[in-house]
Amino acid sequence: MGVLLIAEVNGSELSVDSTAKALTAARQLGDVTVLCVGAGCSDAAEAAAKLDGVSSVLCAQDEAYGHDLAEPVAALIVSLSSNYSHIVAPSTSASKNIMPRVAALLDVMIISEVTAVVDADTFERPIYAGNAIQTVKSVDAIKVATIRTSTFEAAGEGGSASVTSIDAVADPGLSVWIEDKVAASDRPELTSAGIVVSGGRGVGSENDFKIVEALADKLGAAVGASRAAVDSGYAPNDWQVGQTGKVVAPNLYVAVGISGAIQHLAGMKDSKVIVAINKDEEAPIFQVADFGLVGDLFDIVPQLTEKLG
């Protein structure tokens, strides 16, 4: 049997980056069928069909699937499950809500945050804030897993898979959508950005956090924050990077006023190049940084931003 990959669909658009990276992992398990779910997912399904390595695409288009509610989406996935040996999804906010429910309904384990595929039954995933790698072997008939996309390269395009529309299944009626409160931004999406500039408690205030945003805008980067900065009210929750936030692995990660607590490192240590700016030369962030600037961030960051201009 094959692999069912749940695509990340935002509105009517395919999140190509996360889906393509999860596809790289899924291809190691067998023939991949991509499932696109949404109120208007036909365009997303066509985009998924162009990804290299996709055997076929299923498109379930219904209003019930328009807001990533776990209950109706999980019911659909379970109805398709008998045709697949693996059901996987990129590890996103939506899949972290949906996939554990799928696993529970199938009475199998959930294998979360997979960072490597050893074989069809065996996977690696980080534990203890990324300080250890656990190898997990599942004997379940159907493996349900989320893929940490930061550790996989994105699959390319060039595919020409067929797209099949499928009917919605009965809505369990266990949840009702009320509203979405989504932050709008012209900056790149945090988890897929090539450059991320993050600020920590050392930035000092919400107003001073603007110097972090100014540097990010100069670099065309996404803005991140440590949990300490978020908890202090300097930055919104959706900017949080770390064990309890988002996991990123950009080409360049700039840490401004971040000490480097283990929980934060768990969310960004796979970045290709790490630059740290901190006045404390003993800060743990310098242990993982490729380049470090010791000094007052209120002097360094504005100068750096100006020179980039």
Short mmCIF file of C-alpha atoms in Angstrom, two decimals:
data_model
loop_
_atom_site.label_atom_id
_atom_site.label_comp_id
_atom_site.label_asym_id
_atom_site.label_seq_id
_atom_site.Cartn_x
_atom_site.Cartn_y
_atom_site.Cartn_z
CA MET A 1 0.00 0.00 0.00
CA GLY A 2 1.03 3.59 -0.46
CA VAL A 3 1.43 6.78 1.50
CA LEU A 4 -1.26 9.42 2.02
CA LEU A 5 0.32 12.86 2.45
CA ILE A 6 -1.98 15.53 3.86
CA ALA A 7 -1.07 18.74 2.05
CA GLU A 8 -0.85 22.07 3.86
CA VAL A 9 -3.55 24.22 2.25
CA ASN A 10 -3.99 27.87 3.24
CA GLY A 11 -7.31 29.11 1.95
CA SER A 12 -7.22 27.99 -1.67
CA GLU A 13 -3.43 27.94 -2.01
CA LEU A 14 -1.00 25.11 -1.47
CA SER A 15 1.77 25.81 1.04
CA VAL A 16 4.36 24.52 -1.39
CA ASP A 17 7.37 24.73 0.92
CA SER A 18 6.01 22.62 3.80
CA THR A 19 4.20 20.18 1.52
CA ALA A 20 7.22 19.67 -0.74
CA LYS A 21 9.52 19.04 2.23
CA ALA A 22 7.10 16.53 3.75
CA LEU A 23 6.90 14.91 0.31
CA THR A 24 10.66 14.28 0.39
CA ALA A 25 10.17 12.25 3.57
CA ALA A 26 7.02 10.52 2.30
CA ARG A 27 8.71 9.32 -0.91
CA GLN A 28 11.04 7.20 1.21
CA LEU A 29 8.00 5.19 2.37
CA GLY A 30 6.30 4.36 -0.93
CA ASP A 31 4.08 5.76 -3.66
CA VAL A 32 2.64 9.06 -2.50
CA THR A 33 -0.93 10.23 -2.87
CA VAL A 34 -1.49 13.83 -1.81
CA LEU A 35 -4.78 14.81 -0.17
CA CYS A 36 -5.84 18.44 -0.48
CA VAL A 37 -8.70 19.46 1.77
CA GLY A 38 -10.52 22.79 1.87
CA ALA A 39 -13.50 24.86 0.92
CA GLY A 40 -11.86 25.69 -2.39
CA CYS A 41 -8.78 23.52 -2.86
CA SER A 42 -8.82 22.83 -6.61
CA ASP A 43 -5.94 25.24 -7.28
CA ALA A 44 -3.96 23.71 -4.42
CA ALA A 45 -4.56 20.24 -5.86
CA GLU A 46 -3.29 21.32 -9.27
CA ALA A 47 -0.17 22.76 -7.65
CA ALA A 48 0.40 19.55 -5.68
CA ALA A 49 0.12 17.50 -8.87
CA LYS A 50 3.15 19.35 -10.26
CA LEU A 51 5.44 18.26 -7.40
CA ASP A 52 8.01 15.67 -8.37
CA GLY A 53 7.26 12.25 -6.91
CA VAL A 54 3.49 12.58 -6.46
CA SER A 55 1.61 9.57 -7.88
CA SER A 56 -1.87 11.04 -7.59
CA VAL A 57 -3.82 13.84 -5.92
CA LEU A 58 -7.17 13.70 -4.15
CA CYS A 59 -9.16 16.90 -3.77
CA ALA A 60 -11.89 17.04 -1.12
CA GLN A 61 -13.65 20.36 -1.60
CA ASP A 62 -16.37 21.19 0.90
CA GLU A 63 -17.31 24.04 3.22
CA ALA A 64 -16.91 21.71 6.20
CA TYR A 65 -13.16 21.58 5.48
CA GLY A 66 -12.69 25.30 5.13
CA HIS A 67 -11.22 26.10 8.53
CA ASP A 68 -8.96 23.16 9.44
CA LEU A 69 -11.34 21.82 12.07
CA ALA A 70 -9.85 18.56 13.30
CA GLU A 71 -13.12 16.65 13.61
CA PRO A 72 -14.44 16.73 9.99
CA VAL A 73 -10.97 16.53 8.42
CA ALA A 74 -9.96 13.58 10.60
CA ALA A 75 -13.19 11.78 9.70
CA LEU A 76 -12.34 12.15 6.01
CA ILE A 77 -8.78 10.89 6.47
CA VAL A 78 -9.94 7.89 8.48
CA SER A 79 -12.44 7.02 5.73
CA LEU A 80 -9.53 6.80 3.28
CA SER A 81 -7.08 5.09 5.61
CA SER A 82 -7.67 1.47 4.58
CA ASN A 83 -5.90 2.13 1.27
CA TYR A 84 -2.64 3.30 2.85
CA SER A 85 0.12 1.98 5.07
CA HIS A 86 1.27 5.46 6.10
CA ILE A 87 -0.58 8.73 6.70
CA VAL A 88 1.75 11.69 7.07
CA ALA A 89 1.58 15.49 7.17
CA PRO A 90 3.98 18.38 7.58
CA SER A 91 4.25 19.33 11.24
CA THR A 92 2.20 22.53 11.23
CA SER A 93 -0.33 24.06 13.59
CA ALA A 94 -3.17 22.46 11.63
CA SER A 95 -1.66 18.97 11.46
CA LYS A 96 -0.76 19.01 15.16
CA ASN A 97 -4.48 19.39 15.75
CA ILE A 98 -5.69 16.90 13.15
CA MET A 99 -3.19 14.04 13.12
CA PRO A 100 -3.41 12.98 16.80
CA ARG A 101 -7.17 12.66 16.33
CA VAL A 102 -6.62 10.52 13.24
CA ALA A 103 -4.26 8.28 15.22
CA ALA A 104 -6.73 7.98 18.09
CA LEU A 105 -9.61 7.04 15.78
CA LEU A 106 -7.42 4.39 14.14
CA ASP A 107 -6.17 3.21 17.56
CA VAL A 108 -2.51 3.62 16.56
CA MET A 109 0.37 5.67 17.91
CA ILE A 110 1.16 9.17 16.66
CA ILE A 111 4.78 9.54 15.57
CA SER A 112 5.41 13.26 15.89
CA GLU A 113 8.14 15.55 14.55
CA VAL A 114 9.89 12.95 12.38
CA THR A 115 13.35 14.18 11.36
CA ALA A 116 14.56 11.07 9.52
CA VAL A 117 13.08 7.96 7.93
CA VAL A 118 15.13 4.85 8.70
CA ASP A 119 12.77 2.42 6.99
CA ALA A 120 9.04 1.95 6.50
CA ASP A 121 8.54 1.11 10.18
CA THR A 122 11.33 3.08 11.85
CA PHE A 123 11.71 6.82 12.35
CA GLU A 124 13.86 9.32 14.20
CA ARG A 125 12.51 12.25 16.18
CA PRO A 126 14.05 14.74 18.65
CA ILE A 127 13.36 14.55 22.39
CA TYR A 128 14.53 16.54 25.41
CA ALA A 129 14.40 19.85 23.49
CA GLY A 130 16.46 18.36 20.68
CA ASN A 131 19.31 17.18 22.89
CA ALA A 132 18.66 13.53 22.05
CA ILE A 133 17.35 11.70 19.01
CA GLN A 134 14.88 8.90 19.65
CA THR A 135 14.54 6.04 17.19
CA VAL A 136 10.97 4.72 17.10
CA LYS A 137 9.81 1.49 15.46
CA SER A 138 6.06 1.06 15.02
CA VAL A 139 4.31 -2.26 14.52
CA ASP A 140 0.96 -0.59 13.82
CA ALA A 141 -0.66 -1.60 10.55
CA ILE A 142 -1.03 2.09 9.66
CA LYS A 143 1.68 4.57 10.63
CA VAL A 144 0.48 8.10 11.39
CA ALA A 145 3.24 10.71 11.52
CA THR A 146 3.98 14.41 11.34
CA ILE A 147 7.14 15.50 9.53
CA ARG A 148 9.44 18.21 10.87
CA THR A 149 9.99 19.93 7.55
CA SER A 150 13.05 21.92 8.63
CA THR A 151 15.19 18.77 8.27
CA PHE A 152 14.17 17.82 4.73
CA GLU A 153 14.92 19.45 1.39
CA ALA A 154 11.89 20.44 -0.66
CA ALA A 155 10.93 18.18 -3.56
CA GLY A 156 11.14 19.91 -6.91
CA GLU A 157 8.50 20.40 -9.56
CA GLY A 158 8.10 18.56 -12.83
CA GLY A 159 5.38 16.11 -11.86
CA SER A 160 2.16 15.52 -13.74
CA ALA A 161 -0.02 13.52 -11.38
CA SER A 162 -3.73 13.06 -11.96
CA VAL A 163 -6.20 14.98 -9.79
CA THR A 164 -9.37 13.24 -8.59
CA SER A 165 -12.21 14.99 -6.80
CA ILE A 166 -13.67 13.04 -3.89
CA ASP A 167 -16.83 13.54 -1.90
CA ALA A 168 -16.92 14.82 1.65
CA VAL A 169 -17.86 12.38 4.40
CA ALA A 170 -20.47 12.98 7.07
CA ASP A 171 -19.46 15.76 9.44
CA PRO A 172 -19.37 14.41 13.01
CA GLY A 173 -20.79 17.75 14.15
CA LEU A 174 -18.50 17.92 17.15
CA SER A 175 -17.15 21.41 16.46
CA VAL A 176 -18.30 24.60 14.79
CA TRP A 177 -16.15 27.33 13.28
CA ILE A 178 -16.75 30.74 14.86
CA GLU A 179 -13.98 32.98 13.53
CA ASP A 180 -10.31 33.11 12.59
CA LYS A 181 -8.03 35.81 13.91
CA VAL A 182 -5.05 35.80 11.57
CA ALA A 183 -2.16 38.25 11.70
CA ALA A 184 -1.56 39.84 8.29
CA SER A 185 2.00 40.60 7.24
CA ASP A 186 3.94 41.44 4.10
CA ARG A 187 6.97 39.63 5.52
CA PRO A 188 7.82 36.01 4.63
CA GLU A 189 6.13 33.24 6.59
CA LEU A 190 8.29 32.40 9.60
CA THR A 191 8.66 28.65 9.16
CA SER A 192 9.56 28.85 5.46
CA ALA A 193 11.63 32.07 5.35
CA GLY A 194 15.20 31.95 4.08
CA ILE A 195 16.25 34.58 6.62
CA VAL A 196 14.91 35.08 10.14
CA VAL A 197 15.75 37.91 12.54
CA SER A 198 14.67 37.18 16.12
CA GLY A 199 14.65 39.34 19.23
CA GLY A 200 14.80 38.33 22.85
CA ARG A 201 14.26 39.76 26.30
CA GLY A 202 17.42 41.85 25.85
CA VAL A 203 15.60 44.08 23.36
CA GLY A 204 13.87 45.57 26.37
CA SER A 205 10.40 46.62 25.25
CA GLU A 206 7.74 46.34 22.57
CA ASN A 207 8.73 49.75 21.23
CA ASP A 208 12.43 48.85 21.03
CA PHE A 209 11.52 45.65 19.17
CA LYS A 210 11.07 47.89 16.14
CA ILE A 211 14.84 47.84 15.60
CA VAL A 212 14.61 44.07 15.13
CA GLU A 213 11.78 44.54 12.64
CA ALA A 214 13.74 47.24 10.79
CA LEU A 215 16.72 44.91 10.36
CA ALA A 216 14.43 42.12 9.19
CA ASP A 217 12.81 44.40 6.61
CA LYS A 218 16.23 45.39 5.26
CA LEU A 219 17.09 41.72 4.82
CA GLY A 220 13.68 40.72 3.47
CA ALA A 221 13.43 38.43 6.47
CA ALA A 222 10.75 37.03 8.74
CA VAL A 223 10.64 38.24 12.34
CA GLY A 224 10.91 35.83 15.25
CA ALA A 225 11.09 36.12 19.00
CA SER A 226 12.14 34.11 22.02
CA ARG A 227 9.54 32.94 24.49
CA ALA A 228 10.85 35.44 27.02
CA ALA A 229 10.16 38.27 24.57
CA VAL A 230 6.68 36.95 23.81
CA ASP A 231 5.84 36.45 27.48
CA SER A 232 7.03 40.00 28.19
CA GLY A 233 4.66 41.36 25.56
CA TYR A 234 7.38 42.55 23.17
CA ALA A 235 6.16 40.37 20.27
CA PRO A 236 3.01 38.42 19.31
CA ASN A 237 2.68 34.69 19.98
CA ASP A 238 2.92 33.70 16.32
CA TRP A 239 6.51 35.02 16.20
CA GLN A 240 7.73 32.65 18.91
CA VAL A 241 10.60 30.36 17.94
CA GLY A 242 11.52 27.45 20.17
CA GLN A 243 10.40 24.22 21.75
CA THR A 244 6.94 25.62 22.51
CA GLY A 245 6.86 27.82 19.42
CA LYS A 246 7.83 27.34 15.79
CA VAL A 247 10.79 25.36 14.50
CA VAL A 248 12.79 27.12 11.80
CA ALA A 249 15.86 26.25 9.76
CA PRO A 250 16.58 29.25 7.51
CA ASN A 251 19.77 29.89 5.59
CA LEU A 252 20.49 32.78 7.99
CA TYR A 253 19.26 33.23 11.56
CA VAL A 254 20.08 36.46 13.39
CA ALA A 255 19.53 36.32 17.16
CA VAL A 256 19.32 39.78 18.74
CA GLY A 257 19.39 40.02 22.52
CA ILE A 258 18.67 36.31 22.90
CA SER A 259 20.62 34.47 25.60
CA GLY A 260 20.10 31.07 24.03
CA ALA A 261 18.07 29.02 26.50
CA ILE A 262 17.85 25.37 25.55
CA GLN A 263 14.16 25.72 24.68
CA HIS A 264 14.94 28.43 22.13
CA LEU A 265 17.87 26.53 20.62
CA ALA A 266 15.55 23.58 20.00
CA GLY A 267 13.64 25.74 17.52
CA MET A 268 16.50 27.22 15.48
CA LYS A 269 19.75 25.28 15.91
CA ASP A 270 19.37 23.63 12.49
CA SER A 271 19.74 27.03 10.78
CA LYS A 272 22.50 27.02 8.18
CA VAL A 273 24.25 30.16 9.50
CA ILE A 274 23.59 31.64 12.96
CA VAL A 275 24.59 35.18 13.90
CA ALA A 276 24.29 36.24 17.55
CA ILE A 277 24.27 39.80 18.88
CA ASN A 278 24.45 40.02 22.67
CA LYS A 279 26.28 42.11 25.26
CA ASP A 280 26.97 39.04 27.42
CA GLU A 281 29.93 37.19 25.96
CA GLU A 282 29.07 34.18 28.15
CA ALA A 283 25.57 33.83 26.67
CA PRO A 284 24.84 30.22 25.57
CA ILE A 285 23.76 31.45 22.13
CA PHE A 286 27.43 31.96 21.22
CA GLN A 287 28.04 28.21 21.60
CA VAL A 288 25.92 27.50 18.52
CA ALA A 289 26.57 30.75 16.62
CA ASP A 290 28.74 30.81 13.50
CA PHE A 291 29.34 34.53 13.99
CA GLY A 292 29.02 36.52 17.20
CA LEU A 293 28.95 40.22 17.96
CA VAL A 294 29.50 41.13 21.60
CA GLY A 295 28.16 44.57 22.33
CA ASP A 296 25.16 46.78 22.91
CA LEU A 297 22.46 45.74 20.46
CA PHE A 298 21.09 49.29 20.49
CA ASP A 299 24.36 50.43 18.89
CA ILE A 300 25.07 47.41 16.70
CA VAL A 301 21.68 46.71 15.15
CA PRO A 302 20.93 50.28 13.92
CA GLN A 303 24.45 50.49 12.45
CA LEU A 304 24.02 47.16 10.72
CA THR A 305 20.62 48.18 9.39
CA GLU A 306 22.06 51.45 8.06
CA LYS A 307 25.00 49.78 6.34
CA LEU A 308 22.70 47.27 4.67
CA GLY A 309 20.86 50.22 3.13
#
